[in-house]
Amino acid sequence: LLAMAGFWLFLLVGRLLAPGSAFNLDVESPTVYSGSEGSYFGFAVDFFAPDLSSMFLLVGAPKANTTQPGIVQGGQVLKCNWNPNRRNCQPIVFDATGNRDFAKNDPLEFKSHQWFGASVRSKDDKILACAPLYHWRTEQKAEREPVGTCYLHDGSKAFEYAPCRSSIIDAEGQGFCQGGFSIDFTQYRLIVPSVFFVPSSTWYPTGQLISDKVAEIVSKYNPKVYTTKYDSQLATRSANAAFDDSYLGYSVAVGDFSHDGIEDFVSGVPRAARTLGMVSIYNGDTMASMYNFTGEQMAAYFGYSVAATDINGDDYTDLLIGAPLFMDRGSDGKLLEVGQVSVYLQQATGGFQSQAMKLNGFEVFARFSSSIAPLGDLDQDGYNDIAVAAPYGGEDKKGLVYIYNGRATGLNGMPSQVLEGQWASETMPPSFGYSLKGATDVDKNGYPDLIVGAFGADKVALYRARPVITVNAGLEVTPTILNPEDKSCELNENGQKVSCFKVKFCLKADGKGSLPRDLTFHVELLLDKLKQKGAIRRALFLHNRQPVHSKNMTVPKGGRMSCEELQAFLRDDSEFRDKLTPITIFMEYQLDYKTAMDSTGLQPILNQFTPANVSRQAHILLDCGEDNVCRPDLQVAVDSDQKQIYIGDENPLTLVVNAENLGEGAYEAELFVTVPPQADFIGIVRNKEDLARLSCAFKTENKTRLVVCDLGNPMKAGTKLSAGLHFSVHQESEMDTFVKFDLQIRRYGALSTVASFPSFHNYAASAACSRCLVVIVRSLCNFRVSSPDHLFLPIPNWQPKENPETEDDIGPLVQHIYELRNNGPSAVSKVMLNLQWPYKYNNNTLLYIMEYEIEGPMNCTSDMEINPLKIKMSTPHQDEKNETTNGGDSRSHNVNRRDLSAAEGDVQTLGCGTAECLKIFCQVGRLEREKTAILYLKSRLWTQTFMNKENQNHSYSLKSSASFSVIEFPYKNLSFPEDVHNSTIVSYLIFKISVTQGNTIKLKRVVKMKHASDLLPMFLLSYIKSWIVGLIQFYRMLLKLLIKF
């Protein structure tokens, strides 16, 4: 028996509530009732109206202690005053006695822990309350059984009603039926299911519905008789084995489904049909089966809760069935327990619509549909509403109750209001919504109210419905077309004329229930509503010269429309640009709730389905034909002064825009130029008479840089104009291939033809593109070589050493400087520099390289060892001295004409074709514009070679060659110039002459090598010119020598 009681409690507690809603329930100040801690106060609730002047709340507390002698937690039903100022609760005495005995210490009943108050229902002045865990035994057997019992109270006396109590005590039959698990009233009958009734054909409980007439229960009551047989009793027949453990009677409701005016019985059977669940409807006059509804998902507990009410206003009772364990698939495809309500609409021809409406819960494990309560017409719109509980939902699982509004097609699919539990419980969830009861107007204001129980917190909340006020608002504007030239009103005492119009606003209010005779509203009118905050509003009220007018307006409830009229005027058109958009006149209103609340502090509410504002529009008269609708035809084209731009350069660019309007006037016409990241706007072209001087401004919108130019307001029909815009294009990245400008003319309400001026930016130009600015690479590299270019042998006062130890012992210094300069504008990323140096001739050394140094992003290697003899290097000061001395700049030589002629006439050329050359290979890295890479090559003339007998009678020209070639540019998507290279040959002349004191010959030449992109004829011309100038200087020196001689 204890195990069975625990199982029953598990099922009972599992029925925890879920969300409910209705927009006009007062959630700010519900009336809250509290019971004894741990009494489960609020487990069952109902309204009680014993007469027309009285109204109470009934609250079951099945674990409350009573004054019954010897009884522990017998349970109570309390009657609570609904008035928030007198919200006291008093227990109703149904049974003041303890256990009755066969003899002393031999009880025949067991009232402790009987859960009296687990179910409570009232009808008129009658109250039915049950104790489903009440136990009973007979004198023949000592075993006690949970037959359950109920009490019917008529206001003055209580009558016990225990339909399952009999002289036959056994599990087979009604011994375990737990009568009163769920209960309900019809007009003349009460229905008390025996959920665990066991038919004789099986040993498993199937459940049973039992119904008796109220009058017979009262008339046959005898406190000394424990079992009573009722002549008018109706009961369902024993079911076969297929209904074992199906729990018929788990939930009950009543409603007319046979169209005979007699309420029929609805019963949930949540474990029937192999746990799919069922709901059965039985005839209220004969208990014959009428309809069966079967669930669609196993173990969803379809039938856990049931309710019956007319939802769609057709005067036919509809059926609602809860399945709190129903599972639906979430967005990830996984099944989630959310709960479900199935709505079946009854048809006028009998039966129900084949397709049920489904309402799914919103939270996992919230047990949505644990209880369902008809609410009556909460908002008085002609359709009954419904509350659905999710007692484990909400924040911290405090519970939710959802309110759904009825309509002609059924229930609204979304709740109009959600009630949230406010209490927490330390021992168990508060179970807010586990019990619900509505459809009764407790405060007599014309709107039904709702009771919500939270037995886990021992709380009950009464939510009263607020009266709903429906407002009809009117707004008129006269005239609707405003002519700026028709200035018929005076603005001030100075006689300033303005264009006026009238604004008329009206209100009418009505509502059902207890509302004051007059309703006060705060009305606010706003002119040019659609203009953003801070923008110029084009219309103002005449009386205050402001765009806003506010006032309180009193309207009689249910009376005629109350109206007022104001004058407004249009600003002068020089004060604003927008002439095309309509001027919106906006009216909104709010109820003054404090003046409309009743004596208990309950405030009405405006109908949420009626808008709280209204607007009208007025248009400014335009020069656009009779219909005042402008139809411009805007065209735009664009040209530029450049066809290409160079990457890395400061590229000035002028866009010439041609705009034309071939249609009617275009108001607020503007040219929008989207400036690409590679460009900056400089300004408009002002020095050309054929180009319009537009007013342009640079701005940024959503990280897009724009140049916006005014084309006129309006840009009149037939207008043609051209304008020039200056840009600087300078920020090309290595990924750029084209630079794109987008141009478009915008007017209010539309976009004109779009002209893209794309200089192809990673995508092809649009069809509207008139010219494309291609980004190309251009790099001008100059190559310059500086060196001494001659030497006279022998050198005075110097003798070569056979085994030189220092570099001064070798001979004079010969130093070349090779400078590679990038004159831009584009960068280069890789350049190869090759040098060939005359090193040996007939196994004799010519120019002995001591070392080389680099400056800039360059690395060099040679094909021979540098300074293989490990000659000691001189200091930089000595190099400078030797270079000056050996170069012949500071010392004078007297040159005989005979010696000079001889030296000149016998010059032997030693280059890489005749002599052995040392090769140096250099790789230059990235060179930006105006950057250089320099190679310093330091060598010594091996004088001993030229002083040998076989070489004494010759002069020599030592020729070295250098060349460079650009290999790579740092641009991935661009085309490059081909064959960016150049080369040069440097000669070093060695004259063998006889030197005397006298005139000095000074020869100096610098060879320059230009960039390969210069034309070859230009290079040759420069080279020949340099050679001729040097030759002329040389012959001038010779002439001076000849004259002297």
PDB file of N, CA and C in Angstrom, residues 428-456:
ATOM      1  N   MET A 428      11.452  21.958  -2.924  1.00  0.00           N
ATOM      2  CA  MET A 428      10.955  21.453  -4.204  1.00  0.00           C
ATOM      3  C   MET A 428      10.593  22.632  -5.104  1.00  0.00           C
ATOM      4  N   PRO A 429      10.400  22.389  -6.390  1.00  0.00           N
ATOM      5  CA  PRO A 429      10.004  23.497  -7.272  1.00  0.00           C
ATOM      6  C   PRO A 429       8.692  24.125  -6.821  1.00  0.00           C
ATOM      7  N   PRO A 430       8.539  25.442  -7.021  1.00  0.00           N
ATOM      8  CA  PRO A 430       7.304  26.097  -6.568  1.00  0.00           C
ATOM      9  C   PRO A 430       6.064  25.621  -7.311  1.00  0.00           C
ATOM     10  N   SER A 431       6.246  25.099  -8.545  1.00  0.00           N
ATOM     11  CA  SER A 431       5.128  24.539  -9.325  1.00  0.00           C
ATOM     12  C   SER A 431       4.048  25.574  -9.592  1.00  0.00           C
ATOM     13  N   PHE A 432       4.493  26.787  -9.946  1.00  0.00           N
ATOM     14  CA  PHE A 432       3.553  27.851 -10.286  1.00  0.00           C
ATOM     15  C   PHE A 432       2.767  27.449 -11.535  1.00  0.00           C
ATOM     16  N   GLY A 433       1.444  27.372 -11.402  1.00  0.00           N
ATOM     17  CA  GLY A 433       0.592  26.976 -12.511  1.00  0.00           C
ATOM     18  C   GLY A 433       0.128  25.539 -12.443  1.00  0.00           C
ATOM     19  N   TYR A 434       0.554  24.781 -11.404  1.00  0.00           N
ATOM     20  CA  TYR A 434       0.118  23.392 -11.306  1.00  0.00           C
ATOM     21  C   TYR A 434      -1.403  23.304 -11.255  1.00  0.00           C
ATOM     22  N   SER A 435      -2.011  24.267 -10.600  1.00  0.00           N
ATOM     23  CA  SER A 435      -3.475  24.349 -10.585  1.00  0.00           C
ATOM     24  C   SER A 435      -3.899  25.695 -11.138  1.00  0.00           C
ATOM     25  N   LEU A 436      -4.923  25.672 -11.984  1.00  0.00           N
ATOM     26  CA  LEU A 436      -5.455  26.877 -12.617  1.00  0.00           C
ATOM     27  C   LEU A 436      -6.965  26.851 -12.547  1.00  0.00           C
ATOM     28  N   LYS A 437      -7.534  28.024 -12.427  1.00  0.00           N
ATOM     29  CA  LYS A 437      -8.987  28.125 -12.518  1.00  0.00           C
ATOM     30  C   LYS A 437      -9.334  29.537 -12.963  1.00  0.00           C
ATOM     31  N   GLY A 438     -10.160  29.620 -14.014  1.00  0.00           N
ATOM     32  CA  GLY A 438     -10.556  30.913 -14.537  1.00  0.00           C
ATOM     33  C   GLY A 438     -12.049  30.943 -14.836  1.00  0.00           C
ATOM     34  N   ALA A 439     -12.413  31.840 -15.751  1.00  0.00           N
ATOM     35  CA  ALA A 439     -13.784  31.962 -16.251  1.00  0.00           C
ATOM     36  C   ALA A 439     -14.766  32.435 -15.185  1.00  0.00           C
ATOM     37  N   THR A 440     -14.296  33.124 -14.155  1.00  0.00           N
ATOM     38  CA  THR A 440     -15.179  33.669 -13.120  1.00  0.00           C
ATOM     39  C   THR A 440     -14.768  35.098 -12.819  1.00  0.00           C
ATOM     40  N   ASP A 441     -15.753  35.997 -12.789  1.00  0.00           N
ATOM     41  CA  ASP A 441     -15.499  37.403 -12.517  1.00  0.00           C
ATOM     42  C   ASP A 441     -15.602  37.638 -11.018  1.00  0.00           C
ATOM     43  N   VAL A 442     -14.446  37.620 -10.360  1.00  0.00           N
ATOM     44  CA  VAL A 442     -14.463  37.673  -8.908  1.00  0.00           C
ATOM     45  C   VAL A 442     -14.772  39.078  -8.389  1.00  0.00           C
ATOM     46  N   ASP A 443     -14.367  40.122  -9.098  1.00  0.00           N
ATOM     47  CA  ASP A 443     -14.549  41.483  -8.603  1.00  0.00           C
ATOM     48  C   ASP A 443     -15.723  42.200  -9.260  1.00  0.00           C
ATOM     49  N   LYS A 444     -16.467  41.474 -10.088  1.00  0.00           N
ATOM     50  CA  LYS A 444     -17.682  42.017 -10.708  1.00  0.00           C
ATOM     51  C   LYS A 444     -17.418  43.241 -11.580  1.00  0.00           C
ATOM     52  N   ASN A 445     -16.279  43.246 -12.255  1.00  0.00           N
ATOM     53  CA  ASN A 445     -15.995  44.366 -13.153  1.00  0.00           C
ATOM     54  C   ASN A 445     -16.306  44.033 -14.604  1.00  0.00           C
ATOM     55  N   GLY A 446     -16.926  42.874 -14.841  1.00  0.00           N
ATOM     56  CA  GLY A 446     -17.314  42.487 -16.181  1.00  0.00           C
ATOM     57  C   GLY A 446     -16.293  41.656 -16.921  1.00  0.00           C
ATOM     58  N   TYR A 447     -15.163  41.307 -16.259  1.00  0.00           N
ATOM     59  CA  TYR A 447     -14.101  40.536 -16.903  1.00  0.00           C
ATOM     60  C   TYR A 447     -13.727  39.356 -16.018  1.00  0.00           C
ATOM     61  N   PRO A 448     -13.596  38.168 -16.591  1.00  0.00           N
ATOM     62  CA  PRO A 448     -13.254  36.992 -15.784  1.00  0.00           C
ATOM     63  C   PRO A 448     -11.813  37.061 -15.282  1.00  0.00           C
ATOM     64  N   ASP A 449     -11.562  36.431 -14.145  1.00  0.00           N
ATOM     65  CA  ASP A 449     -10.260  36.468 -13.494  1.00  0.00           C
ATOM     66  C   ASP A 449      -9.652  35.065 -13.449  1.00  0.00           C
ATOM     67  N   LEU A 450      -8.417  34.980 -12.950  1.00  0.00           N
ATOM     68  CA  LEU A 450      -7.673  33.715 -12.974  1.00  0.00           C
ATOM     69  C   LEU A 450      -6.984  33.489 -11.641  1.00  0.00           C
ATOM     70  N   ILE A 451      -7.109  32.221 -11.148  1.00  0.00           N
ATOM     71  CA  ILE A 451      -6.366  31.794  -9.956  1.00  0.00           C
ATOM     72  C   ILE A 451      -5.242  30.874 -10.414  1.00  0.00           C
ATOM     73  N   VAL A 452      -4.045  31.125  -9.859  1.00  0.00           N
ATOM     74  CA  VAL A 452      -2.885  30.283 -10.159  1.00  0.00           C
ATOM     75  C   VAL A 452      -2.321  29.766  -8.845  1.00  0.00           C
ATOM     76  N   GLY A 453      -2.207  28.423  -8.732  1.00  0.00           N
ATOM     77  CA  GLY A 453      -1.650  27.819  -7.534  1.00  0.00           C
ATOM     78  C   GLY A 453      -0.188  27.459  -7.719  1.00  0.00           C
ATOM     79  N   ALA A 454       0.571  27.613  -6.624  1.00  0.00           N
ATOM     80  CA  ALA A 454       1.989  27.225  -6.611  1.00  0.00           C
ATOM     81  C   ALA A 454       2.205  26.449  -5.308  1.00  0.00           C
ATOM     82  N   PHE A 455       1.792  25.180  -5.293  1.00  0.00           N
ATOM     83  CA  PHE A 455       1.768  24.422  -4.040  1.00  0.00           C
ATOM     84  C   PHE A 455       3.168  24.198  -3.472  1.00  0.00           C
ATOM     85  N   GLY A 456       4.207  24.172  -4.351  1.00  0.00           N
ATOM     86  CA  GLY A 456       5.568  23.983  -3.854  1.00  0.00           C
ATOM     87  C   GLY A 456       6.043  25.142  -3.005  1.00  0.00           C
TER      88      GLY A 456
END
